[in-house]
Tab-separated table of C-alpha atoms and ligand atoms in Angstrom:
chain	number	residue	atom	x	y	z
A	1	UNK	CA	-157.189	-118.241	-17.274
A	2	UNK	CA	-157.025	-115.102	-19.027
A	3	UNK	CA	-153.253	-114.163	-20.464
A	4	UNK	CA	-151.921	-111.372	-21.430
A	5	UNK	CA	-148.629	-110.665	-22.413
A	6	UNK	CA	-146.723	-107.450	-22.625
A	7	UNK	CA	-143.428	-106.268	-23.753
A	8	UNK	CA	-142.115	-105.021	-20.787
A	9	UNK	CA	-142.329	-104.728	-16.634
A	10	UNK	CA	-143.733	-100.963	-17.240
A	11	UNK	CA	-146.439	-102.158	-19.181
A	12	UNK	CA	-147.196	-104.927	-17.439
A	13	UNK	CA	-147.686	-102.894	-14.242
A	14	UNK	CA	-149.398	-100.119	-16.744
A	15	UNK	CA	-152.179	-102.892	-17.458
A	16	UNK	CA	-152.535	-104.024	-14.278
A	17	UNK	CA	-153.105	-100.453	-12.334
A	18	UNK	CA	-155.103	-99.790	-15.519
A	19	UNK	CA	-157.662	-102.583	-14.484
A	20	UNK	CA	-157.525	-102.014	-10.765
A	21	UNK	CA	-158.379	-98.330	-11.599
A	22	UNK	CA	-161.413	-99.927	-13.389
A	23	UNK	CA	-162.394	-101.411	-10.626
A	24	UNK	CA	-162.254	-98.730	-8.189
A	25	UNK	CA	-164.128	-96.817	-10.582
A	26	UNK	CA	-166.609	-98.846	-11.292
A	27	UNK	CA	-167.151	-99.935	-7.492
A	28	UNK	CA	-165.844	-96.972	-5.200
A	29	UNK	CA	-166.117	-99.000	-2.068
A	30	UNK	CA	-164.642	-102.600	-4.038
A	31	UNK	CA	-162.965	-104.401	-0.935
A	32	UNK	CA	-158.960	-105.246	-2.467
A	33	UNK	CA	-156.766	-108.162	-1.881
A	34	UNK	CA	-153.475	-106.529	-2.175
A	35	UNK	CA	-150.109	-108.617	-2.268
A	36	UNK	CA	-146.175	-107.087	-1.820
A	37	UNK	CA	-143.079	-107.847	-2.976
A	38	UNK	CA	-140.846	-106.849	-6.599
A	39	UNK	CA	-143.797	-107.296	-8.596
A	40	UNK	CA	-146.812	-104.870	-7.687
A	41	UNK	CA	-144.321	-101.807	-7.311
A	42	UNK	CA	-144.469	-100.521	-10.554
A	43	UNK	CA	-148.255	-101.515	-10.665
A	44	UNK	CA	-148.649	-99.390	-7.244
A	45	UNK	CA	-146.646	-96.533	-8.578
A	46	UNK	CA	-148.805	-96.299	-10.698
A	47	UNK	CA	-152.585	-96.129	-8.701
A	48	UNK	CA	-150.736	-93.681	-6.746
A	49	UNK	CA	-149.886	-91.086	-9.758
A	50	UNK	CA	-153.733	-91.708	-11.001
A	51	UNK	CA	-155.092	-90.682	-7.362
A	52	UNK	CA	-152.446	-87.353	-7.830
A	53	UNK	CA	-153.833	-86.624	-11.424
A	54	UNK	CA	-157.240	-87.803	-11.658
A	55	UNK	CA	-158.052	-87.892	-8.045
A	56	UNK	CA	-158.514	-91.831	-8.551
A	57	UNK	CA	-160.545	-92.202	-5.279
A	58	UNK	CA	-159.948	-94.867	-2.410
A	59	UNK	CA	-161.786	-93.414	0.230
A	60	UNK	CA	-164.114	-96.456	0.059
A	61	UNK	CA	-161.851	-98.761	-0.960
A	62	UNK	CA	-161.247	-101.424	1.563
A	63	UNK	CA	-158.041	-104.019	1.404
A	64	UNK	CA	-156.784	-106.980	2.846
A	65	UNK	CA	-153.413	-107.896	2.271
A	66	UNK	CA	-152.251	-111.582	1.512
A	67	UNK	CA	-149.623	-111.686	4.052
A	68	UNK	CA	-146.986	-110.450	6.689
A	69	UNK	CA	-143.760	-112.207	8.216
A	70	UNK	CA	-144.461	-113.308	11.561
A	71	UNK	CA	-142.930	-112.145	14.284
A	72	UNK	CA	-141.774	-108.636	12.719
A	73	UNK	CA	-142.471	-105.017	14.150
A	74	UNK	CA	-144.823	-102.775	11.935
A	75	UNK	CA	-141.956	-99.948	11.938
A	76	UNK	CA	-139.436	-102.499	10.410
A	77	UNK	CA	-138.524	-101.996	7.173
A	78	UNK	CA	-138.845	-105.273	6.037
A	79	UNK	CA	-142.666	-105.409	7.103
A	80	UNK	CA	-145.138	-105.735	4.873
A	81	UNK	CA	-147.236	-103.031	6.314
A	82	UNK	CA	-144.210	-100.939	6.625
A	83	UNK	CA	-144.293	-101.933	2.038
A	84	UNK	CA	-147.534	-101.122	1.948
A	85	UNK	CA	-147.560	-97.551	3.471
A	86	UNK	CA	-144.197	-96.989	1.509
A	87	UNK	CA	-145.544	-97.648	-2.219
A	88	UNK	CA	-149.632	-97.321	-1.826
A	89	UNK	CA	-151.277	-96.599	1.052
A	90	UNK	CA	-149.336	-92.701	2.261
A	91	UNK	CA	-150.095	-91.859	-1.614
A	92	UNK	CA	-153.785	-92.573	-1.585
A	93	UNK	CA	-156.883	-91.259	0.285
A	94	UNK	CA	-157.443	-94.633	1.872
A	95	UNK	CA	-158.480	-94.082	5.340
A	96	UNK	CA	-156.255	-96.268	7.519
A	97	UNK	CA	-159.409	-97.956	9.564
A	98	UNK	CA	-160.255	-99.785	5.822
A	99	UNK	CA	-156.691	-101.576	5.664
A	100	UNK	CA	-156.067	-104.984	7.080
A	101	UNK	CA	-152.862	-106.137	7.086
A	102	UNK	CA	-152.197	-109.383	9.520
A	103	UNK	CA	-150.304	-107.791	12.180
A	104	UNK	CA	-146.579	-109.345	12.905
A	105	UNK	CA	-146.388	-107.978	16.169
A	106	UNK	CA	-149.509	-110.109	17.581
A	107	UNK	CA	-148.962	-112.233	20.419
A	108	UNK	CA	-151.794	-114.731	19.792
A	109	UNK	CA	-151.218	-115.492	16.491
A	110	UNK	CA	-154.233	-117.984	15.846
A	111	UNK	CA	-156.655	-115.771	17.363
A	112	UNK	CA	-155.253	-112.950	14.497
A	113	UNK	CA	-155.564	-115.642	12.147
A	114	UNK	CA	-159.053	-116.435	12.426
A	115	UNK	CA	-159.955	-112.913	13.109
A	116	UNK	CA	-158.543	-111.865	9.126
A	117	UNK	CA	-160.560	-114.298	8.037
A	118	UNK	CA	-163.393	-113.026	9.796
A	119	UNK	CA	-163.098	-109.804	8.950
A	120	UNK	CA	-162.639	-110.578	5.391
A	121	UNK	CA	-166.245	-113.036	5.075
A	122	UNK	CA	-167.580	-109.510	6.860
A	123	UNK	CA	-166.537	-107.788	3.941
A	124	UNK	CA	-168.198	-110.060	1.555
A	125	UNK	CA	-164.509	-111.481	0.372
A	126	UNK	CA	-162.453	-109.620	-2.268
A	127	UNK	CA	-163.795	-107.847	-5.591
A	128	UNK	CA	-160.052	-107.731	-7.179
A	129	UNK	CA	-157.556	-109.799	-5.637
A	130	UNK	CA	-153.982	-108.862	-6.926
A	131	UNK	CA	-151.286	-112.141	-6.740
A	132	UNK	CA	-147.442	-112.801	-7.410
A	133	UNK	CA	-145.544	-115.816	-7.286
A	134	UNK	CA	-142.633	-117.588	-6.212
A	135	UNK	CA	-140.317	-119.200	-8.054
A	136	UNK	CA	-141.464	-122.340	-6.142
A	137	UNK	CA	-145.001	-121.958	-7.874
A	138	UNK	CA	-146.245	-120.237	-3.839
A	139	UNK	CA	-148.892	-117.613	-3.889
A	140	UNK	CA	-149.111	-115.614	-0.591
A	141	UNK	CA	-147.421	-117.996	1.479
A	142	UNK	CA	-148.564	-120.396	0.674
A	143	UNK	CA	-145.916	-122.767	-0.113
A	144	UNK	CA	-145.560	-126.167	-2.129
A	145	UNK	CA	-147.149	-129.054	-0.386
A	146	UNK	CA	-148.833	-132.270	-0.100
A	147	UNK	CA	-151.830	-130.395	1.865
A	148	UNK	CA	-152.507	-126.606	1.361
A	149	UNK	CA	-154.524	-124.560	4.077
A	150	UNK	CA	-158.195	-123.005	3.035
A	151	UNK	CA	-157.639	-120.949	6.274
A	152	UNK	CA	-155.718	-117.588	7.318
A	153	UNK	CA	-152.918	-119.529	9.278
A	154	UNK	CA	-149.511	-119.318	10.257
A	155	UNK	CA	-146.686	-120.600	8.058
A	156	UNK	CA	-143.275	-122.181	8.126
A	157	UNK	CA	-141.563	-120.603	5.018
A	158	UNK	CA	-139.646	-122.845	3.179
A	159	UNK	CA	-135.892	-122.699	2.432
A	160	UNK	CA	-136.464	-121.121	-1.103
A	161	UNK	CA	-138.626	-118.978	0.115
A	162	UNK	CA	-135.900	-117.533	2.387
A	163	UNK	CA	-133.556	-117.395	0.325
A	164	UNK	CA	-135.447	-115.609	-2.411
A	165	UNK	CA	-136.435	-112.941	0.152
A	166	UNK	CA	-132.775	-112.660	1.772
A	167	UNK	CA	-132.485	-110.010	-0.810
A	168	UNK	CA	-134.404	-107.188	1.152
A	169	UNK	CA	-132.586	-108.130	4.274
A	170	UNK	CA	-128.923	-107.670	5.655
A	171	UNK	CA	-128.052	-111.205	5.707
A	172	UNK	CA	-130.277	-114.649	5.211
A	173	UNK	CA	-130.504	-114.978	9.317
A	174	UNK	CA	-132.992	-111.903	9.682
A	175	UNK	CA	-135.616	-113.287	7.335
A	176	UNK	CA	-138.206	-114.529	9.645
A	177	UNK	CA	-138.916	-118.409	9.152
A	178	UNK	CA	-142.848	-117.667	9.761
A	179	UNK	CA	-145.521	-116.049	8.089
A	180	UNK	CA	-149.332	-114.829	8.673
A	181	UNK	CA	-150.877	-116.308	5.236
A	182	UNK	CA	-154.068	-115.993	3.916
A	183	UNK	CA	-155.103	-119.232	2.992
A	184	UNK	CA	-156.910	-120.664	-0.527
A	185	UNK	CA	-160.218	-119.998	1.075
A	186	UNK	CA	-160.030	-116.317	0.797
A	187	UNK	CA	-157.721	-116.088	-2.405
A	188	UNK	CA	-160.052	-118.438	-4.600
A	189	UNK	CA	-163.262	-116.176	-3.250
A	190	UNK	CA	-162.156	-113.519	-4.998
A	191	UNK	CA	-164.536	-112.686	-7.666
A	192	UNK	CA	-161.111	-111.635	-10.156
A	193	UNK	CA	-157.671	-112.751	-9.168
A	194	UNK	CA	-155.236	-110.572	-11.104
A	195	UNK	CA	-151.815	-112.309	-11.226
A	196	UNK	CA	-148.450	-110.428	-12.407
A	197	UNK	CA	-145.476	-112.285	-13.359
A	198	UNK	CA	-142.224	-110.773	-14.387
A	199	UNK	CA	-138.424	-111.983	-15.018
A	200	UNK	CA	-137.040	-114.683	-16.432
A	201	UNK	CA	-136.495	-116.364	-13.122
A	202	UNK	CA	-140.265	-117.335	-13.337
A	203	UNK	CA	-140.144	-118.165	-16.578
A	204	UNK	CA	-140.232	-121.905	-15.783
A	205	UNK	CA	-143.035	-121.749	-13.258
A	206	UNK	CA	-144.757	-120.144	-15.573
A	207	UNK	CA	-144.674	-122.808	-17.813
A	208	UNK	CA	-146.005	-124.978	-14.871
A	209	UNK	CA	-148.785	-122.868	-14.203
A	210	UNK	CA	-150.166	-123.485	-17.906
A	211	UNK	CA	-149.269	-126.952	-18.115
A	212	UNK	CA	-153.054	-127.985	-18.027
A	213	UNK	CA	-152.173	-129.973	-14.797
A	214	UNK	CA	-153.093	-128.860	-10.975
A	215	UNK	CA	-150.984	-130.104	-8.331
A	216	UNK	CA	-150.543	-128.910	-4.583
A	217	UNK	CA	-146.673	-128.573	-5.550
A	218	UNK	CA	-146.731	-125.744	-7.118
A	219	UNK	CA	-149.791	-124.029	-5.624
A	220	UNK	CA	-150.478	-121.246	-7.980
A	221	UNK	CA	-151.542	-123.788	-10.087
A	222	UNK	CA	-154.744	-124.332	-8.357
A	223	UNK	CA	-155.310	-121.167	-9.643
A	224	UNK	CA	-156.686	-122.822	-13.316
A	225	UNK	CA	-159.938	-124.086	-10.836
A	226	UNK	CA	-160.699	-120.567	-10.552
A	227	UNK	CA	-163.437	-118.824	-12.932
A	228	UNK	CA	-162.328	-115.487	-13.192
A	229	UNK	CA	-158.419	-114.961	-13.535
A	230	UNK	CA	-156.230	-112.492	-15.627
A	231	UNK	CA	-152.226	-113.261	-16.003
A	232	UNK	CA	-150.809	-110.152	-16.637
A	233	UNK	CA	-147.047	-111.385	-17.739
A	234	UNK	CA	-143.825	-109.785	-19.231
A	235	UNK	CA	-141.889	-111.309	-21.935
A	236	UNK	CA	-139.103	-112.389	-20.471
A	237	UNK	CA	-141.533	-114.391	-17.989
A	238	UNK	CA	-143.360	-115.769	-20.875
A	239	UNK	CA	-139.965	-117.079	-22.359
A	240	UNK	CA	-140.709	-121.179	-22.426
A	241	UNK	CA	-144.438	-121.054	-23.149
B	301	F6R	C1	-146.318	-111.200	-1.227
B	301	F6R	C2	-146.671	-112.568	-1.568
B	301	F6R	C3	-145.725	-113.453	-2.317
B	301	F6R	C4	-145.092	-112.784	-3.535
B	301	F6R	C5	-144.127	-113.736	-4.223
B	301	F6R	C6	-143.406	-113.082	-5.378
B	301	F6R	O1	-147.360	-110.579	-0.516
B	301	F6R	O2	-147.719	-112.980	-1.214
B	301	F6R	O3	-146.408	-114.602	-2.724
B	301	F6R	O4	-146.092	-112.390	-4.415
B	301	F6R	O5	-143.176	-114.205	-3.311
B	301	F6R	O6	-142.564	-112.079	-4.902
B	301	F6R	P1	-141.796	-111.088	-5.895
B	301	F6R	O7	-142.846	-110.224	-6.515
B	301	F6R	O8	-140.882	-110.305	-5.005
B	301	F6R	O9	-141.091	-111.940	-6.892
């Protein structure tokens, strides 16, 4: 695994829209695995300011996002497609038909399941796929385990999980317990997985993560099997290496 390490959260999410940019460049119609949360704000802040000034151009562009909470409406604010729109997509010229995003609101959730993944062999799998991480080590939802799924599936989040995301909800209660998660399968077939890590809160799964050891309990470190990956980190997230 490729690291870099930068000073600060702004430059980490400079470097990292800096290489997506590259990408889109590069490939105008490069198919994105996109991922929510704190960490890809600043890093989606910033595609959107290159589309305004250099007409950066994602009319191509196709994405598939890692994950949504399952159930959850599309209009609540707490969705992930409701994040997306918010911080990428109503800044860019992506036309909505090219984003996936599994849908919270389905009421056959298997049959959604297998359909992302469908969709996403259809497109060839991703050129770029962007990753965070959980304290607990999770990428996507994909949460600490004795077996992890290769599949799209549905999820039981754990405890940690919930807690750690009770801080975009009123109270702990309205986090849903269930998630639609891509699986390994599609994250590992990414030809370049592009993982940002900030804070020192992850300082000590990041020390995990480089350990030189792969175990299904903290997933992201299955991550070292994979040819092509980039950690973009911040300082205080590369505190104990
Ligand atoms: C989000 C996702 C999660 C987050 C992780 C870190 O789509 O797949 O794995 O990347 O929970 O979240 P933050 O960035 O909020 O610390």
């Amino acid at each position: 695994m490729k690291k870099i390490i930068c000073k600060t959260y702004e430059e980490m999410s400079a470097e990292a829209a800096f290489i997506i940019a590259n990408q889109v460049r590069t490939k105008p119609d490069s198919v994105l695995g996109l991922a929510t949360g704190s960490t890809p704000i600043g890093t989606y802040k910033r595609l959107a300011e290159e589309h305004k000034k250099t007409g950066l151009d994602f009319s191509q562009v196709k994405t598939f996002n890692l994950d949504e909470y399952y159930p959850i409406k599309r209009d609540n604010r707490q969705s992930y497609r409701y994040f997306m729109d918010e911080n990428l997509f109503s800044h860019v010229n992506i036309p909505p038909s090219n984003v996936n995003i599994p849908d919270g609101e389905c009421s056959a959730p298997e049959k959604e399941c297998s359909d992302y993944d469908s969709g996403l062999n259809k497109a060839g799998g991703t050129d770029l796929q962007l990753l965070g991480i959980g304290n607990n080590g999770h990428i996507a939802f994909i949460e600490p385990g004795e077996n992890l799924p290769l599949a799209t599936g549905l999820v039981e989040l754990t405890q940690d999980t919930i807690t750690a995301n009770s801080r975009f909800f009123e109270k702990e209660e309205d986090v849903p317990k269930k998630a639609i998660s891509m699986g390994l399968s599609g994250i590992m077939g990414s030809k370049h997985i592009l993982l940002l890590i900030s804070g020192k809160a992850k300082a000590t799964v990041v020390k995990e993560l480089f350990s030189g050891k792969v175990t299904t309990q903290i997933p992201a470190t299955l991550l070292n099997l994979h040819p092509n990956v980039t950690v973009i980190l911040d300082e205080e997230a590369a505190g104990l290496l």
